[in-house]
Short mmCIF file of C-alpha atoms in Angstrom, two decimals:
data_model
loop_
_atom_site.label_atom_id
_atom_site.label_comp_id
_atom_site.label_asym_id
_atom_site.label_seq_id
_atom_site.Cartn_x
_atom_site.Cartn_y
_atom_site.Cartn_z
CA MET A 2 -103.55 22.34 63.58
CA LYS A 3 -105.12 22.47 60.57
CA ILE A 4 -102.10 23.43 57.47
CA ASN A 5 -104.71 23.79 53.84
CA LEU A 6 -102.52 22.83 51.15
CA THR A 7 -102.35 22.70 47.16
CA ALA A 8 -100.11 20.96 45.41
CA ASN A 9 -99.62 19.87 40.88
CA TYR A 10 -98.45 16.73 42.48
CA LEU A 11 -99.15 13.33 44.65
CA LEU A 12 -98.18 14.81 47.84
CA LEU A 13 -98.13 11.63 48.94
CA GLY A 14 -96.80 9.66 46.51
CA ASP A 15 -100.08 7.10 45.31
CA ARG A 16 -103.03 10.36 46.45
CA SER A 17 -103.43 13.76 47.27
CA ILE A 18 -104.84 15.49 50.42
CA ASP A 19 -105.88 18.74 50.42
CA SER A 20 -104.96 20.08 54.30
CA ILE A 21 -103.19 18.08 56.69
CA HIS A 22 -102.98 17.98 60.48
CA VAL A 23 -100.71 18.47 62.34
CA ASP A 24 -100.64 17.34 66.15
CA ALA A 25 -98.39 20.42 67.69
CA VAL A 26 -98.65 23.50 68.72
CA GLU A 27 -96.10 24.86 66.59
CA VAL A 28 -94.60 24.12 62.71
CA THR A 29 -92.56 25.45 60.60
CA LEU A 30 -92.62 24.80 56.69
CA LYS A 31 -89.05 22.73 57.03
CA ASP A 32 -91.27 20.70 59.60
CA LEU A 33 -94.08 20.65 57.10
CA VAL A 34 -92.81 19.07 54.66
CA ARG A 35 -90.70 16.80 56.47
CA ILE A 36 -94.20 14.94 58.36
CA ILE A 37 -95.64 15.11 54.19
CA SER A 38 -92.55 13.10 52.82
CA GLY A 39 -92.68 11.09 55.43
CA ARG A 40 -96.21 10.11 55.20
CA SER A 41 -95.38 9.70 51.83
CA THR A 42 -95.95 6.02 50.41
CA THR A 43 -94.17 5.77 47.46
CA SER A 44 -91.96 9.07 47.16
CA ASP A 45 -90.82 8.62 50.52
CA ASN A 46 -86.99 9.45 49.25
CA LEU A 47 -88.59 12.91 48.15
CA GLU A 48 -86.12 15.27 48.88
CA TYR A 49 -87.68 18.47 49.64
CA LEU A 50 -84.80 20.17 51.12
CA ASN A 51 -81.17 20.86 50.18
CA SER A 52 -78.82 18.38 51.51
CA GLU A 53 -77.78 20.80 54.39
CA GLY A 54 -81.31 20.87 55.54
CA THR A 55 -81.16 24.90 54.76
CA ALA A 56 -83.51 25.39 52.11
CA LEU A 57 -86.04 23.51 49.68
CA GLN A 58 -85.07 22.03 46.76
CA PRO A 59 -85.11 25.04 44.14
CA ILE A 60 -87.25 22.93 42.09
CA PHE A 61 -89.79 23.23 44.83
CA GLU A 62 -92.53 27.09 44.39
CA VAL A 63 -93.78 27.05 47.83
CA MET A 64 -95.91 29.67 48.60
CA ILE A 65 -97.30 30.32 51.87
CA ASN A 66 -100.55 32.32 52.18
CA GLY A 67 -99.77 33.15 48.50
CA CYS A 68 -96.39 34.70 49.66
CA PRO A 69 -93.39 33.42 48.11
CA LEU A 70 -91.29 31.13 50.42
CA SER A 71 -88.38 33.67 49.44
CA LEU A 72 -90.10 36.93 50.53
CA CYS A 73 -91.24 35.00 53.80
CA GLU A 74 -88.90 36.62 56.20
CA LYS A 75 -87.75 33.33 57.90
CA GLY A 76 -87.59 31.50 55.19
CA ILE A 77 -88.22 27.79 55.89
CA HIS A 78 -88.54 28.51 59.73
CA THR A 79 -91.54 30.46 59.00
CA VAL A 80 -94.09 29.71 61.28
CA LEU A 81 -97.23 28.08 60.20
CA LYS A 82 -100.87 28.94 61.77
CA ASP A 83 -104.07 26.60 62.34
CA GLY A 84 -105.68 27.58 59.08
CA ASP A 85 -102.78 28.48 57.20
CA ASN A 86 -102.43 28.10 53.40
CA VAL A 87 -99.54 26.52 51.96
CA SER A 88 -99.05 25.28 47.80
CA LEU A 89 -96.78 23.00 46.31
CA TYR A 90 -95.36 23.51 43.28
CA LEU A 91 -93.02 21.32 40.92
CA ASP A 92 -91.43 23.97 38.59
CA LEU A 93 -89.75 22.41 35.72
CA PRO A 94 -89.36 23.71 32.50
CA TYR A 95 -89.33 26.99 31.26
CA GLY A 96 -90.51 27.97 28.20
CA GLY A 97 -94.61 27.24 27.73
CA MET B 5 -109.76 45.20 21.57
CA ALA B 6 -111.29 43.24 18.68
CA ASP B 7 -113.03 40.20 19.39
CA SER B 8 -111.26 38.15 16.96
CA LEU B 9 -107.38 38.64 19.24
CA HIS B 10 -108.54 37.36 22.26
CA THR B 11 -109.01 33.47 22.26
CA VAL B 12 -111.42 32.32 25.15
CA ARG B 13 -114.75 31.73 23.65
CA PHE B 14 -118.31 31.47 24.95
CA ASP B 15 -121.15 29.13 24.27
CA GLY B 16 -124.33 29.87 25.58
CA ARG B 17 -125.87 26.99 24.94
CA LYS B 18 -123.48 25.06 27.43
CA CYS B 19 -123.78 27.43 30.66
CA LYS B 20 -125.74 26.73 33.28
CA GLY B 21 -125.59 29.86 35.16
CA CYS B 22 -123.37 28.41 38.04
CA GLY B 23 -121.11 31.31 38.13
CA ARG B 24 -118.10 29.94 38.74
CA CYS B 25 -116.12 31.95 35.91
CA ILE B 26 -117.23 34.96 37.39
CA GLU B 27 -115.96 34.18 40.86
CA ALA B 28 -112.72 32.69 39.45
CA CYS B 29 -111.88 35.96 36.59
CA PRO B 30 -109.31 37.34 38.08
CA VAL B 31 -109.64 40.73 36.09
CA ASN B 32 -113.49 40.39 36.60
CA ALA B 33 -114.05 40.87 32.79
CA ILE B 34 -117.38 38.40 32.98
CA ARG B 35 -120.81 39.93 34.10
CA VAL B 36 -124.07 38.69 33.85
CA ARG B 37 -126.44 41.62 32.37
CA SER B 38 -130.11 40.77 31.51
CA GLY B 39 -129.55 37.09 32.48
CA LYS B 40 -126.71 36.75 30.08
CA VAL B 41 -122.96 35.96 30.97
CA GLN B 42 -120.56 38.79 29.06
CA THR B 43 -117.21 39.14 28.62
CA LEU B 44 -115.51 42.31 28.58
CA ARG B 45 -112.88 41.80 25.93
CA LYS B 46 -110.82 44.70 26.99
CA ARG B 47 -110.10 43.47 30.59
CA CYS B 48 -109.91 39.99 29.47
CA ILE B 49 -106.77 38.28 29.48
CA ASP B 50 -106.86 35.37 28.33
CA CYS B 51 -105.35 33.87 31.37
CA GLY B 52 -107.99 30.55 30.65
CA GLU B 53 -109.31 31.12 34.65
CA CYS B 54 -112.52 30.31 33.19
CA ILE B 55 -111.70 27.51 30.41
CA ARG B 56 -110.18 25.47 33.62
CA THR B 57 -113.33 26.25 36.27
CA CYS B 58 -115.82 26.05 33.49
CA PRO B 59 -117.76 22.55 35.19
CA ASN B 60 -120.09 22.48 31.21
CA GLN B 61 -116.93 22.94 28.89
CA ALA B 62 -119.29 26.63 28.59
CA ARG B 63 -115.70 28.69 27.51
CA THR B 64 -113.26 27.03 25.38
CA ALA B 65 -110.15 28.41 23.78
CA GLY B 66 -110.19 29.50 19.79
CA THR B 67 -106.91 28.09 18.81
CA ASP B 68 -105.31 26.79 15.26
CA THR B 69 -106.33 23.97 13.80
CA LEU B 70 -103.85 21.56 11.65
CA ALA B 71 -104.84 23.32 8.30
CA ALA B 72 -103.99 26.17 9.38
CA ARG B 73 -100.19 24.59 7.67
CA ALA B 74 -102.52 24.45 4.34
CA PRO B 75 -100.76 27.41 2.71
CA TYR B 76 -96.63 26.21 3.61
CA PRO B 77 -95.32 24.03 2.19
CA TYR B 78 -92.93 23.50 4.95
CA SER B 79 -93.51 23.56 8.51
CA VAL B 80 -92.30 23.29 11.90
CA ALA B 81 -94.18 22.06 15.19
CA LEU B 82 -92.66 24.08 17.97
CA LEU B 83 -92.68 21.98 20.76
CA PRO B 84 -92.92 23.44 24.47
CA PRO B 85 -91.15 22.04 27.72
CA SER B 86 -94.58 21.34 28.92
CA LEU B 87 -95.41 18.78 26.60
CA GLU B 88 -92.53 17.08 27.05
CA VAL B 89 -93.18 16.70 30.61
CA PHE B 90 -96.40 15.13 29.36
CA LEU B 91 -94.71 12.74 27.74
CA ASP B 92 -92.28 12.13 30.45
CA THR B 93 -94.96 11.19 32.60
CA GLU B 94 -97.00 9.19 30.14
CA GLY B 95 -94.49 6.53 30.94
CA LEU B 96 -92.83 6.36 27.44
CA SER B 97 -89.74 8.34 27.96
CA GLY B 98 -87.15 5.85 28.23
CA ALA B 99 -88.21 4.10 25.08
CA ILE B 100 -88.42 7.43 22.98
CA SER B 101 -85.87 8.94 21.24
CA PHE B 102 -86.06 12.65 19.90
CA GLU B 103 -86.02 10.79 16.13
CA ASP B 104 -89.94 8.99 17.55
CA LEU B 105 -91.21 12.38 18.76
CA ARG B 106 -90.12 13.82 15.39
CA GLY B 107 -91.49 10.85 13.41
CA ALA B 108 -94.98 11.64 15.17
CA PHE B 109 -95.33 14.82 14.43
CA SER B 110 -94.14 14.17 10.78
CA ASN B 111 -96.82 11.65 10.62
CA MET B 112 -99.71 14.33 11.30
CA GLY B 113 -98.12 16.42 8.48
CA PHE B 114 -95.51 18.25 10.10
CA SER B 115 -91.82 18.69 7.99
CA GLU B 116 -90.05 19.06 10.91
CA VAL B 117 -89.79 19.83 15.27
CA PHE B 118 -88.29 22.28 17.39
CA LYS B 119 -88.21 22.44 21.12
CA VAL B 120 -88.96 25.77 22.79
CA ALA B 121 -86.59 24.70 25.47
CA ALA B 122 -83.83 25.78 22.70
CA ALA B 123 -85.19 28.91 22.10
CA ALA B 124 -86.25 29.29 26.76
CA GLU B 125 -81.82 29.35 26.98
CA VAL B 126 -81.41 31.67 24.44
CA VAL B 127 -84.02 33.94 26.35
CA THR B 128 -82.68 33.27 30.00
CA PHE B 129 -79.25 34.13 29.15
CA ILE B 130 -80.32 36.87 27.60
CA ILE B 131 -82.02 38.36 30.54
CA GLU B 132 -78.75 36.84 32.80
CA GLN B 133 -76.71 39.89 30.57
CA HIS B 134 -79.39 42.45 31.52
CA VAL B 135 -79.00 41.43 35.39
CA LEU B 136 -75.37 41.21 34.69
CA ARG B 137 -75.21 44.38 33.35
CA LYS B 138 -77.85 45.98 35.48
CA LEU B 139 -79.81 47.24 32.15
CA ARG B 140 -83.30 47.40 33.56
CA ALA B 141 -85.14 47.81 37.16
CA ARG B 142 -84.52 44.91 39.45
CA PRO B 143 -86.05 42.78 39.59
CA LEU B 144 -86.88 42.06 36.01
CA PHE B 145 -89.74 39.94 34.96
CA SER B 146 -89.95 37.03 32.27
CA SER B 147 -91.64 37.89 29.37
CA SER B 148 -93.17 33.98 28.53
CA CYS B 149 -96.47 34.39 29.85
CA PRO B 150 -98.36 36.47 27.79
CA ALA B 151 -101.25 36.62 29.99
CA VAL B 152 -99.12 38.19 32.72
CA LEU B 153 -97.86 40.98 30.39
CA LYS B 154 -101.59 41.82 29.66
CA LEU B 155 -101.87 41.98 33.26
CA ILE B 156 -99.34 43.98 33.77
CA ARG B 157 -100.59 46.68 30.90
CA THR B 158 -103.67 46.72 32.01
CA ARG B 159 -103.97 47.01 36.13
CA PHE B 160 -100.37 46.71 37.39
CA PRO B 161 -98.46 49.38 34.33
CA GLY B 162 -96.33 51.77 36.98
CA LEU B 163 -94.35 48.16 36.61
CA LEU B 164 -93.98 47.53 33.18
CA LYS B 165 -89.84 48.84 33.13
CA HIS B 166 -89.38 45.60 34.97
CA VAL B 167 -90.66 43.66 32.25
CA ALA B 168 -87.71 42.01 30.49
CA PRO B 169 -86.61 43.18 26.91
CA VAL B 170 -86.67 40.10 25.27
CA LEU B 171 -88.54 38.01 22.72
CA SER B 172 -91.03 35.29 24.64
CA PRO B 173 -89.43 31.80 24.42
CA MET B 174 -92.08 30.95 21.66
CA GLU B 175 -91.64 33.92 19.63
CA VAL B 176 -87.73 33.09 19.58
CA ALA B 177 -88.45 29.55 18.63
CA ALA B 178 -90.16 30.60 15.63
CA ARG B 179 -87.09 32.94 14.52
CA LEU B 180 -84.41 29.73 15.58
CA ALA B 181 -86.94 27.54 13.47
CA LYS B 182 -86.80 29.59 10.53
CA GLU B 183 -83.75 30.65 10.29
CA ARG B 184 -82.57 26.73 10.37
CA ALA B 185 -85.48 25.53 8.09
CA VAL B 186 -84.44 27.99 5.74
CA LYS B 187 -80.76 27.10 5.93
CA ARG B 188 -81.57 23.54 5.53
CA THR B 189 -84.20 23.81 2.29
CA GLY B 190 -83.56 26.91 0.87
CA LEU B 191 -86.82 27.95 1.00
CA SER B 192 -87.85 30.95 1.51
CA PRO B 193 -88.93 32.12 4.89
CA GLU B 194 -92.24 33.09 3.45
CA LYS B 195 -93.07 29.32 2.56
CA ILE B 196 -92.07 27.90 5.98
CA GLY B 197 -94.75 28.07 8.72
CA ALA B 198 -94.03 27.74 12.26
CA PHE B 199 -96.91 26.09 14.23
CA PHE B 200 -96.23 26.94 18.45
CA ILE B 201 -98.34 23.20 19.95
CA SER B 202 -100.16 25.80 22.73
CA PRO B 203 -100.96 24.42 26.67
CA CYS B 204 -103.11 28.00 26.99
CA PRO B 205 -104.76 30.43 25.01
CA ALA B 206 -102.91 33.14 25.98
CA LYS B 207 -100.38 32.31 23.31
CA VAL B 208 -103.03 32.15 20.72
CA ALA B 209 -103.59 35.87 21.45
CA GLU B 210 -100.13 36.37 21.45
CA ALA B 211 -99.32 35.57 18.12
CA ARG B 212 -102.24 37.51 17.02
CA ASP B 213 -101.69 40.31 18.79
CA PRO B 214 -98.05 40.55 19.63
CA ILE B 215 -96.63 42.67 22.45
CA LEU B 216 -93.12 42.48 22.55
CA THR B 217 -92.72 42.66 19.13
CA THR B 218 -94.70 44.37 15.60
CA ARG B 219 -94.88 41.37 13.85
CA SER B 220 -94.85 37.26 15.29
CA ALA B 221 -92.61 34.90 13.55
CA VAL B 222 -95.33 32.77 14.96
CA ASP B 223 -97.97 31.45 12.04
CA GLY B 224 -99.84 29.31 14.09
CA VAL B 225 -100.87 28.19 17.58
CA ILE B 226 -102.59 24.67 17.70
CA GLY B 227 -104.28 23.80 20.79
CA VAL B 228 -101.74 20.70 21.83
CA ASN B 229 -105.77 19.21 23.25
CA LEU B 230 -105.95 18.56 19.48
CA VAL B 231 -102.82 16.67 18.86
CA TYR B 232 -101.83 15.20 22.21
CA GLY B 233 -103.83 11.64 21.82
CA ASP B 234 -103.08 11.17 18.49
CA ILE B 235 -98.44 11.99 19.43
CA VAL B 236 -99.19 9.62 22.36
CA SER B 237 -100.79 6.67 20.22
CA ARG B 238 -98.37 6.69 17.81
CA LEU B 239 -95.24 7.12 20.32
CA SER B 240 -97.10 4.17 22.04
CA ARG B 241 -96.32 2.25 19.28
CA GLU B 242 -93.36 3.13 18.72
CA ALA B 243 -92.11 2.20 22.40
CA ALA B 244 -93.94 -1.55 21.82
CA LYS B 245 -92.20 -2.04 18.55
CA LYS B 246 -88.91 -0.88 20.75
CA GLY B 247 -89.48 -3.42 23.92
CA ARG B 248 -90.17 -6.32 21.19
CA GLU B 249 -87.01 -5.49 19.52
CA GLU B 250 -84.79 -4.99 22.77
CA ALA B 251 -86.54 -8.09 23.78
CA GLN B 252 -84.92 -10.03 20.45
CA GLY B 253 -81.31 -8.20 20.28
CA THR B 254 -82.04 -5.66 17.48
CA ALA B 255 -82.39 -2.85 18.74
CA GLN B 256 -80.64 0.15 17.85
CA PRO B 257 -78.46 2.84 20.14
CA GLY B 258 -81.49 5.92 20.55
CA THR B 259 -80.55 9.26 20.29
CA GLU B 260 -81.97 10.13 24.30
CA THR B 261 -85.17 12.85 24.34
CA HIS B 262 -83.31 16.28 24.90
CA ARG B 263 -84.47 17.92 28.05
CA SER B 264 -86.05 20.85 28.85
CA ALA B 265 -84.40 21.34 31.66
CA GLY B 266 -86.14 24.33 34.34
CA ASN B 267 -82.41 25.85 33.98
CA ARG B 268 -82.22 28.83 36.56
CA PRO B 269 -78.80 29.44 36.20
CA LEU B 270 -79.45 33.50 37.85
CA THR B 271 -79.00 33.15 41.41
CA THR B 272 -81.55 35.27 42.89
CA SER B 273 -84.73 34.24 41.04
CA MET B 274 -87.92 33.37 41.97
CA THR B 275 -91.24 32.02 40.08
CA VAL B 276 -94.60 32.76 40.98
CA SER B 277 -97.66 30.88 40.02
CA GLY B 278 -101.28 31.26 39.67
CA ILE B 279 -102.54 34.53 38.76
CA HIS B 280 -104.59 35.58 41.55
CA ASN B 281 -100.52 35.31 43.02
CA VAL B 282 -99.06 37.16 40.80
CA ILE B 283 -101.58 39.74 41.65
CA ARG B 284 -100.90 39.84 44.82
CA LEU B 285 -97.46 40.18 44.63
CA LEU B 286 -97.60 42.49 41.97
CA GLY B 287 -100.04 44.84 43.46
CA GLU B 288 -97.93 44.80 46.58
CA MET B 289 -95.03 45.52 44.94
CA GLU B 290 -96.32 48.47 43.55
CA GLY B 291 -97.43 49.69 46.81
CA GLY B 292 -93.54 49.85 47.77
CA ARG B 293 -92.94 46.50 48.75
CA PRO B 294 -89.49 45.60 47.65
CA VAL B 295 -88.17 42.31 45.91
CA HIS B 296 -84.72 41.98 46.38
CA ARG B 297 -84.38 39.39 43.30
CA ASP B 298 -82.79 39.84 39.76
CA PHE B 299 -85.79 37.89 38.50
CA VAL B 300 -89.46 37.02 39.44
CA GLU B 301 -90.77 34.50 36.50
CA LEU B 302 -94.75 35.45 36.65
CA LEU B 303 -97.06 32.48 35.50
CA ALA B 304 -100.57 32.94 34.92
CA CYS B 305 -101.20 29.50 35.54
CA PRO B 306 -100.64 27.57 39.20
CA GLY B 307 -97.95 25.33 38.48
CA GLY B 308 -96.46 26.85 35.49
CA CYS B 309 -97.18 25.86 32.19
CA PRO B 310 -97.80 21.78 32.60
CA GLU B 311 -101.32 23.29 34.38
CA GLY B 312 -102.34 25.39 30.45
CA PRO B 313 -106.01 25.16 30.80
CA LEU B 314 -105.82 22.96 27.02
CA ASN B 315 -103.87 20.51 29.04
CA THR B 316 -105.68 17.31 28.45
CA ARG B 317 -104.96 15.97 32.27
CA LYS B 318 -102.93 16.87 35.12
CA PRO B 319 -99.31 16.39 34.79
CA PHE B 320 -97.97 14.69 37.94
CA GLU B 321 -100.99 12.99 38.62
CA GLY B 322 -100.64 9.29 38.57
CA ILE B 323 -95.97 9.87 39.16
CA GLN B 324 -95.36 7.45 41.47
CA ASP B 325 -91.46 8.02 40.73
CA LEU B 326 -91.72 11.94 41.03
CA ARG B 327 -88.39 11.46 42.65
CA GLY B 328 -86.62 9.87 39.31
CA LEU B 329 -88.69 12.94 37.62
CA ILE B 330 -87.05 15.31 39.78
CA GLN B 331 -83.69 14.26 39.21
CA LYS B 332 -84.46 14.25 35.04
CA TYR B 333 -85.09 18.06 35.22
CA ARG B 334 -82.34 19.35 37.59
CA ALA B 335 -79.71 17.72 34.86
CA LYS B 336 -79.33 21.42 32.60
CA GLN B 337 -79.30 20.25 29.21
CA HIS B 338 -77.34 22.85 27.11
CA PHE B 339 -78.46 23.29 23.52
CA HIS B 340 -76.34 26.69 22.12
CA ASP B 341 -72.36 27.26 23.59
CA HIS B 342 -71.51 30.29 25.02
CA GLU B 343 -69.92 32.05 22.49
CA TYR B 344 -73.05 31.33 20.40
CA LEU B 345 -75.32 33.14 23.34
CA LEU B 346 -73.55 36.15 23.94
CA ASP B 347 -73.36 36.41 19.93
CA THR B 348 -76.56 36.75 20.28
CA TYR B 349 -77.02 39.22 23.05
CA CYS B 350 -73.91 41.17 22.21
CA ARG B 351 -75.93 41.82 18.30
CA GLY B 352 -79.20 42.88 19.82
CA CYS B 353 -81.12 39.51 18.03
CA PHE B 354 -84.26 39.23 19.99
CA ALA B 355 -84.57 41.73 21.97
CA SER B 356 -88.36 42.86 22.03
CA THR B 357 -88.56 45.57 18.94
CA ALA B 358 -91.74 47.13 20.53
CA PRO B 359 -91.79 49.26 23.49
CA ILE B 360 -94.85 47.10 25.90
CA LEU B 361 -96.71 50.22 27.20
CA PRO B 362 -100.46 50.47 29.25
CA ALA B 363 -103.29 49.58 27.56
CA PRO B 364 -105.28 52.29 26.28
CA ALA B 365 -107.86 53.40 28.72
CA GLY B 366 -111.71 52.73 27.14
CA ALA B 367 -114.56 54.15 28.26
CA PRO B 368 -115.60 53.23 31.40
CA ASP B 369 -117.58 50.05 31.20
CA GLN B 370 -121.38 49.86 32.16
CA ASP B 371 -120.35 48.49 35.83
CA GLN B 372 -117.45 51.23 36.12
CA ARG B 373 -119.68 53.63 35.84
CA VAL B 374 -122.39 52.26 38.23
CA ARG B 375 -119.72 51.88 41.03
CA ALA B 376 -118.99 55.88 40.12
CA GLY B 377 -122.07 56.74 40.11
CA LEU B 378 -122.45 57.82 36.68
CA ARG B 379 -125.38 55.32 35.68
CA THR B 380 -128.12 57.48 33.24
#
């Protein structure tokens, strides 16, 4: 399946991608960020998940089809479908 | 609303008629009439989506220039956190101190600099107190993005009760900076000019036509695109000089550049960025969707202020040590102690002084009349 991606950083460390093909029938957001992290060439230690693997690090703002992850009922266990749009933004400072 | 209060400018000579701005405008403020592009001013929220998408630079932001400081004997540059992010991604930050940053702005003629991150800490604390004391409708919306506030006023007035009744970080920064400058110099406040270095056209409009206050303390808003090259050039020279001194063992210990950490002390906060995502969320809330969060930061630019249309590049392009950058911004930075913050809140400092009201309903524009079958 193909997941469309938007990000404000280089998703693969040295380059960005606007979509990713996943060879699986079903993939969750948690799986997706692990796949992206695994394919990264230079930021292979980028931690998307907290140490327990139960939530994304708060520095990431994630939306699935325009819906904030916080409002997705299953959170990081939300199942993605073919053609879904996932936005990943680094949410750094506040105030302008 | 007068044209002078809007900041997005249009140059018809550069427009090739591709229509991208029309597609991108989230509030349908751009139309083609009689073969010419027109902006419906009363709809425009100054979000800058048209600036971002125009491939021909036909749309620009009418910001102030450095010349705006001329009437003021003493001028303060208000540095937004997004500027610090950019400088951090220039590969210079390890060697650059706050003094170097101050020197770079002094070189441009500013008397001093003030970090807006310090004001953001105050604003965050005030919002926290509102949340803890359950003084407002939950969730509270951030007051930091003027484009979003205008959007709510025009399209979602029923949600205005959610807007935090506190001045924006830019306004708080101007007030704090002037207070500090008065103490430092003995000058009267009107001789001190506060100038926000802006990544965003909406901030220009906010200073000219303030939303949560009757009078802005910001005396000018200078596009970051007008000064960024000079700052980096100066800081690069300083970094090179320090590198040489370090090699010779003569470097002085520097003060680390303060970090504008994205402090999120509220446990149930969330950020939604990108004007189309914001519209979607607000539309759902208006339709009755519950949002069980204490605080929602709504930002017009996708990815927030570092993606403001006046920035000259994408902030994180070319950053390979992303992990290091994230670690840096995770560290919380405190500018004020708890007693100061609590006192500031209890005295009502920086509370909004003007009610945020729905945008006045004007006469329907021609397109609305056409849709409503009113064309005569």
